PDB file of C-alpha atoms and ligand atoms in Angstrom:
ATOM      1  CA  UNK A  19     113.458 110.297  84.912  1.00 91.00           C
ATOM      2  CA  UNK A  20     114.490 107.686  87.481  1.00 95.00           C
ATOM      3  CA  UNK A  21     111.697 105.344  88.492  1.00 97.00           C
ATOM      4  CA  UNK A  22     111.025 103.636  91.821  1.00 97.00           C
ATOM      5  CA  UNK A  23     108.458 100.951  92.532  1.00 98.00           C
ATOM      6  CA  UNK A  24     107.332 100.217  96.069  1.00 98.00           C
ATOM      7  CA  UNK A  25     104.533  98.254  97.679  1.00 98.00           C
ATOM      8  CA  UNK A  26     102.818  98.323 101.027  1.00 98.00           C
ATOM      9  CA  UNK A  27      99.522  98.036 102.755  1.00 98.00           C
ATOM     10  CA  UNK A  28      96.689  99.132 104.898  1.00 98.00           C
ATOM     11  CA  UNK A  29      97.225  96.555 107.640  1.00 98.00           C
ATOM     12  CA  UNK A  30      94.407  95.734 110.021  1.00 98.00           C
ATOM     13  CA  UNK A  31      93.737  93.369 112.895  1.00 98.00           C
ATOM     14  CA  UNK A  32      90.732  92.366 114.976  1.00 96.00           C
ATOM     15  CA  UNK A  33      90.906  92.767 118.729  1.00 94.00           C
ATOM     16  CA  UNK A  34      89.538  90.099 121.106  1.00 93.00           C
ATOM     17  CA  UNK A  35      86.300  92.067 121.408  1.00 95.00           C
ATOM     18  CA  UNK A  36      86.094  92.152 117.609  1.00 94.00           C
ATOM     19  CA  UNK A  37      86.985  95.771 116.955  1.00 96.00           C
ATOM     20  CA  UNK A  38      89.122  96.559 113.904  1.00 98.00           C
ATOM     21  CA  UNK A  39      92.403  98.390 114.366  1.00 98.00           C
ATOM     22  CA  UNK A  40      94.463 100.000 111.594  1.00 98.00           C
ATOM     23  CA  UNK A  41      98.252 100.207 111.465  1.00 98.00           C
ATOM     24  CA  UNK A  42      99.517 103.752 111.060  1.00 98.00           C
ATOM     25  CA  UNK A  43     103.166 104.757 110.848  1.00 97.00           C
ATOM     26  CA  UNK A  44     105.129 107.954 110.995  1.00 97.00           C
ATOM     27  CA  UNK A  45     107.711 107.723 108.249  1.00 97.00           C
ATOM     28  CA  UNK A  46     111.284 108.964 108.593  1.00 95.00           C
ATOM     29  CA  UNK A  47     110.135 112.374 107.352  1.00 96.00           C
ATOM     30  CA  UNK A  48     107.754 112.448 110.355  1.00 96.00           C
ATOM     31  CA  UNK A  49     104.644 112.264 108.172  1.00 98.00           C
ATOM     32  CA  UNK A  50     101.715 109.971 108.873  1.00 98.00           C
ATOM     33  CA  UNK A  51     101.697 107.156 106.336  1.00 98.00           C
ATOM     34  CA  UNK A  52     101.352 103.442 105.618  1.00 98.00           C
ATOM     35  CA  UNK A  53     104.137 100.834 105.710  1.00 98.00           C
ATOM     36  CA  UNK A  54     105.794 100.264 102.308  1.00 98.00           C
ATOM     37  CA  UNK A  55     109.140  99.780 100.629  1.00 98.00           C
ATOM     38  CA  UNK A  56     110.984  99.109  97.419  1.00 98.00           C
ATOM     39  CA  UNK A  57     110.495  96.053  95.273  1.00 98.00           C
ATOM     40  CA  UNK A  58     113.450  93.671  95.070  1.00 98.00           C
ATOM     41  CA  UNK A  59     114.344  91.571  92.034  1.00 97.00           C
ATOM     42  CA  UNK A  60     112.149  88.541  91.533  1.00 97.00           C
ATOM     43  CA  UNK A  61     109.435  89.661  93.923  1.00 98.00           C
ATOM     44  CA  UNK A  62     105.770  90.089  93.119  1.00 98.00           C
ATOM     45  CA  UNK A  63     104.156  93.286  94.403  1.00 98.00           C
ATOM     46  CA  UNK A  64     102.309  91.256  97.058  1.00 98.00           C
ATOM     47  CA  UNK A  65     105.588  89.705  98.255  1.00 98.00           C
ATOM     48  CA  UNK A  66     107.217  93.133  98.467  1.00 98.00           C
ATOM     49  CA  UNK A  67     104.308  94.528 100.457  1.00 98.00           C
ATOM     50  CA  UNK A  68     104.350  91.679 102.992  1.00 98.00           C
ATOM     51  CA  UNK A  69     108.156  91.662 103.329  1.00 98.00           C
ATOM     52  CA  UNK A  70     108.304  95.419 103.878  1.00 98.00           C
ATOM     53  CA  UNK A  71     105.446  95.367 106.391  1.00 97.00           C
ATOM     54  CA  UNK A  72     107.260  92.632 108.281  1.00 97.00           C
ATOM     55  CA  UNK A  73     110.671  94.356 108.095  1.00 96.00           C
ATOM     56  CA  UNK A  74     109.400  97.774 109.106  1.00 96.00           C
ATOM     57  CA  UNK A  75     106.915  96.764 111.800  1.00 96.00           C
ATOM     58  CA  UNK A  76     107.471  93.137 112.875  1.00 96.00           C
ATOM     59  CA  UNK A  77     103.971  92.152 111.778  1.00 97.00           C
ATOM     60  CA  UNK A  78     103.257  89.208 109.479  1.00 98.00           C
ATOM     61  CA  UNK A  79     100.235  89.481 107.272  1.00 98.00           C
ATOM     62  CA  UNK A  80      98.326  88.089 104.330  1.00 98.00           C
ATOM     63  CA  UNK A  81      97.080  90.013 101.336  1.00 98.00           C
ATOM     64  CA  UNK A  82      93.294  90.264 101.165  1.00 98.00           C
ATOM     65  CA  UNK A  83      93.115  92.220  97.904  1.00 98.00           C
ATOM     66  CA  UNK A  84      94.715  95.104  95.981  1.00 98.00           C
ATOM     67  CA  UNK A  85      93.558  98.616  96.914  1.00 98.00           C
ATOM     68  CA  UNK A  86      95.178 101.186  94.649  1.00 98.00           C
ATOM     69  CA  UNK A  87      98.439 102.253  93.034  1.00 98.00           C
ATOM     70  CA  UNK A  88      99.464 105.835  93.796  1.00 98.00           C
ATOM     71  CA  UNK A  89     102.015 107.969  91.929  1.00 98.00           C
ATOM     72  CA  UNK A  90     104.155 110.918  92.967  1.00 98.00           C
ATOM     73  CA  UNK A  91     107.417 112.626  92.087  1.00 98.00           C
ATOM     74  CA  UNK A  92     110.134 113.637  94.485  1.00 98.00           C
ATOM     75  CA  UNK A  93     113.636 114.989  94.272  1.00 97.00           C
ATOM     76  CA  UNK A  94     116.523 112.779  95.343  1.00 95.00           C
ATOM     77  CA  UNK A  95     119.834 114.720  95.528  1.00 95.00           C
ATOM     78  CA  UNK A  96     121.756 111.645  94.297  1.00 94.00           C
ATOM     79  CA  UNK A  97     119.690 110.843  91.218  1.00 93.00           C
ATOM     80  CA  UNK A  98     117.537 113.916  90.597  1.00 96.00           C
ATOM     81  CA  UNK A  99     113.812 113.734  89.987  1.00 97.00           C
ATOM     82  CA  UNK A 100     112.221 110.381  90.777  1.00 98.00           C
ATOM     83  CA  UNK A 101     108.882 109.115  89.485  1.00 98.00           C
ATOM     84  CA  UNK A 102     107.490 106.826  92.136  1.00 98.00           C
ATOM     85  CA  UNK A 103     104.648 104.362  92.181  1.00 98.00           C
ATOM     86  CA  UNK A 104     103.395 102.589  95.294  1.00 98.00           C
ATOM     87  CA  UNK A 105     101.120  99.550  95.074  1.00 98.00           C
ATOM     88  CA  UNK A 106      98.903  99.253  98.127  1.00 98.00           C
ATOM     89  CA  UNK A 107      97.078  96.151  99.342  1.00 99.00           C
ATOM     90  CA  UNK A 108      94.592  95.434 102.076  1.00 98.00           C
ATOM     91  CA  UNK A 109      96.550  93.207 104.480  1.00 98.00           C
ATOM     92  CA  UNK A 110      95.247  91.280 107.467  1.00 98.00           C
ATOM     93  CA  UNK A 111      97.747  90.890 110.302  1.00 98.00           C
ATOM     94  CA  UNK A 112      98.255  87.221 111.146  1.00 98.00           C
ATOM     95  CA  UNK A 113     101.160  87.149 113.630  1.00 95.00           C
ATOM     96  CA  UNK A 114     104.014  89.094 115.140  1.00 93.00           C
ATOM     97  CA  UNK A 115     104.558  91.913 117.609  1.00 91.00           C
ATOM     98  CA  UNK A 116     104.757  95.593 116.739  1.00 92.00           C
ATOM     99  CA  UNK A 117     108.437  96.637 116.683  1.00 88.00           C
ATOM    100  CA  UNK A 118     109.329  99.734 114.655  1.00 81.00           C
ATOM    101  CA  UNK A 119     112.467  99.339 112.527  1.00 88.00           C
ATOM    102  CA  UNK A 120     113.945 102.699 113.459  1.00 85.00           C
ATOM    103  CA  UNK A 121     116.150 103.090 110.378  1.00 86.00           C
ATOM    104  CA  UNK A 122     113.151 103.025 108.075  1.00 88.00           C
ATOM    105  CA  UNK A 123     110.262 104.471 110.065  1.00 91.00           C
ATOM    106  CA  UNK A 124     109.800 106.709 113.082  1.00 92.00           C
ATOM    107  CA  UNK A 125     106.844 105.122 114.874  1.00 94.00           C
ATOM    108  CA  UNK A 126     104.173 102.518 114.299  1.00 96.00           C
ATOM    109  CA  UNK A 127     100.912 101.980 116.182  1.00 96.00           C
ATOM    110  CA  UNK A 128      97.552 100.211 116.042  1.00 97.00           C
ATOM    111  CA  UNK A 129      94.760 102.755 116.093  1.00 97.00           C
ATOM    112  CA  UNK A 130      90.991 102.768 115.995  1.00 97.00           C
ATOM    113  CA  UNK A 131      89.762 103.495 112.455  1.00 97.00           C
ATOM    114  CA  UNK A 132      88.507 106.909 113.624  1.00 97.00           C
ATOM    115  CA  UNK A 133      91.841 107.874 115.200  1.00 97.00           C
ATOM    116  CA  UNK A 134      93.783 106.604 112.171  1.00 98.00           C
ATOM    117  CA  UNK A 135      91.562 108.663 109.874  1.00 97.00           C
ATOM    118  CA  UNK A 136      92.039 111.798 111.987  1.00 97.00           C
ATOM    119  CA  UNK A 137      95.800 111.364 112.054  1.00 98.00           C
ATOM    120  CA  UNK A 138      95.952 110.819 108.294  1.00 97.00           C
ATOM    121  CA  UNK A 139      93.870 113.976 107.749  1.00 97.00           C
ATOM    122  CA  UNK A 140      96.072 116.001 110.083  1.00 97.00           C
ATOM    123  CA  UNK A 141      99.543 114.883 109.080  1.00 98.00           C
ATOM    124  CA  UNK A 142      99.352 112.491 106.101  1.00 98.00           C
ATOM    125  CA  UNK A 143      99.996 112.592 102.363  1.00 98.00           C
ATOM    126  CA  UNK A 144      96.991 113.615 100.224  1.00 98.00           C
ATOM    127  CA  UNK A 145      97.322 110.585  97.941  1.00 98.00           C
ATOM    128  CA  UNK A 146      96.965 108.129 100.839  1.00 98.00           C
ATOM    129  CA  UNK A 147      93.427 109.352 101.569  1.00 97.00           C
ATOM    130  CA  UNK A 148      91.725 107.363  98.822  1.00 97.00           C
ATOM    131  CA  UNK A 149      93.793 104.293  99.774  1.00 98.00           C
ATOM    132  CA  UNK A 150      92.396 104.430 103.315  1.00 98.00           C
ATOM    133  CA  UNK A 151      88.894 105.147 102.008  1.00 97.00           C
ATOM    134  CA  UNK A 152      88.995 101.999  99.853  1.00 98.00           C
ATOM    135  CA  UNK A 153      90.243  99.902 102.767  1.00 98.00           C
ATOM    136  CA  UNK A 154      87.518 101.254 105.067  1.00 98.00           C
ATOM    137  CA  UNK A 155      84.841 100.511 102.471  1.00 97.00           C
ATOM    138  CA  UNK A 156      86.025  96.916 102.167  1.00 98.00           C
ATOM    139  CA  UNK A 157      86.160  96.549 105.952  1.00 97.00           C
ATOM    140  CA  UNK A 158      82.693  98.055 106.380  1.00 96.00           C
ATOM    141  CA  UNK A 159      83.978 101.037 108.359  1.00 95.00           C
ATOM    142  CA  UNK A 160      82.076 104.295 108.059  1.00 87.00           C
ATOM    143  CA  UNK A 161      84.913 106.799 107.608  1.00 73.00           C
ATOM    144  CA  UNK A 162      82.498 109.738 107.559  1.00 59.00           C
ATOM    145  CA  UNK A 163      81.825 109.236 111.248  1.00 57.00           C
ATOM    146  CA  UNK A 164      83.675 111.954 113.112  1.00 53.00           C
ATOM    147  CA  UNK A 165      85.576 111.064 116.235  1.00 47.00           C
ATOM    148  CA  UNK A 166      83.391 111.655 119.267  1.00 49.00           C
ATOM    149  CA  UNK A 167      85.966 111.509 122.036  1.00 45.00           C
TER     150      UNK A 167
HETATM  151  P1  ATP B 165     110.428 103.402 100.483  1.00 67.51           P
HETATM  152  O1  ATP B 165     111.707 102.658 100.480  1.00 67.51           O
HETATM  153  O2  ATP B 165     109.552 103.084 101.662  1.00 67.51           O
HETATM  154  O3  ATP B 165     109.633 103.328  99.212  1.00 67.51           O
HETATM  155  P2  ATP B 165     111.767 106.047 100.737  1.00 67.51           P
HETATM  156  O4  ATP B 165     111.930 106.597 102.107  1.00 67.51           O
HETATM  157  O5  ATP B 165     112.976 105.643  99.967  1.00 67.51           O
HETATM  158  O6  ATP B 165     110.679 104.949 100.765  1.00 67.51           O
HETATM  159  P3  ATP B 165     109.618 107.832 100.056  1.00 67.51           P
HETATM  160  O7  ATP B 165     108.871 107.344 101.249  1.00 67.51           O
HETATM  161  O8  ATP B 165     108.940 107.769  98.734  1.00 67.51           O
HETATM  162  O9  ATP B 165     111.010 107.121  99.867  1.00 67.51           O
HETATM  163  O10 ATP B 165     110.071 109.315 100.379  1.00 67.51           O
HETATM  164  C1  ATP B 165     110.772 110.096  99.450  1.00 67.51           C
HETATM  165  C2  ATP B 165     110.166 111.521  99.467  1.00 67.51           C
HETATM  166  O11 ATP B 165     108.810 111.424  99.050  1.00 67.51           O
HETATM  167  C3  ATP B 165     110.124 112.154 100.863  1.00 67.51           C
HETATM  168  O12 ATP B 165     110.322 113.546 100.707  1.00 67.51           O
HETATM  169  C4  ATP B 165     108.725 111.876 101.355  1.00 67.51           C
HETATM  170  O13 ATP B 165     108.282 112.841 102.284  1.00 67.51           O
HETATM  171  C5  ATP B 165     107.938 111.926 100.062  1.00 67.51           C
HETATM  172  N1  ATP B 165     106.761 111.036 100.100  1.00 67.51           N
HETATM  173  C6  ATP B 165     106.612 109.856 100.752  1.00 67.51           C
HETATM  174  N2  ATP B 165     105.400 109.345 100.579  1.00 67.51           N
HETATM  175  C7  ATP B 165     104.726 110.201  99.766  1.00 67.51           C
HETATM  176  C8  ATP B 165     103.422 110.239  99.220  1.00 67.51           C
HETATM  177  N3  ATP B 165     102.524 109.265  99.468  1.00 67.51           N
HETATM  178  N4  ATP B 165     103.095 111.284  98.434  1.00 67.51           N
HETATM  179  C9  ATP B 165     103.964 112.278  98.183  1.00 67.51           C
HETATM  180  N5  ATP B 165     105.213 112.318  98.678  1.00 67.51           N
HETATM  181  C10 ATP B 165     105.596 111.299  99.465  1.00 67.51           C
END
């Protein structure tokens, strides 16, 4: 089976009044997801994650720590079944302005942790849930808190 390796991140930033915001994208299949993309030759997984985040969203970041590697299969008409792995990191935004790269993703936005969680639950991939949970734990965010407004 063909294999694909990608990397990406749960990207966060702190607002001036010290609230945390999480970057959430809609991918080109219109699903809620996290920025990621394929590894290029000679890159470490961390380098891939940061390059793809920058290319897809215009945001520069630094890796805080690894979160999880997820696996799934999908069917690509050109090559058949593909076994995919995606290495996710917790990434702190350091610079840049949000600009979605329209060829690769549909939208990108900063959201409150509660709103990001709701959107992931409503329209995301199942295997991204534990990635967000790990990020929220590390950031000290209580993801069990339901949105109140
Ligand atoms: P990239 O270059 O960002 O790795 P891509 O667009 O080439 O991505 P995927 O994002 O893996 O490839 O999408 C290929 C197929 O897999 C699509 O049908 C997509 O909906 C599906 N897919 C994407 N992310 C996941 C996921 N986390 N779990 C299951 N299926 C997914």
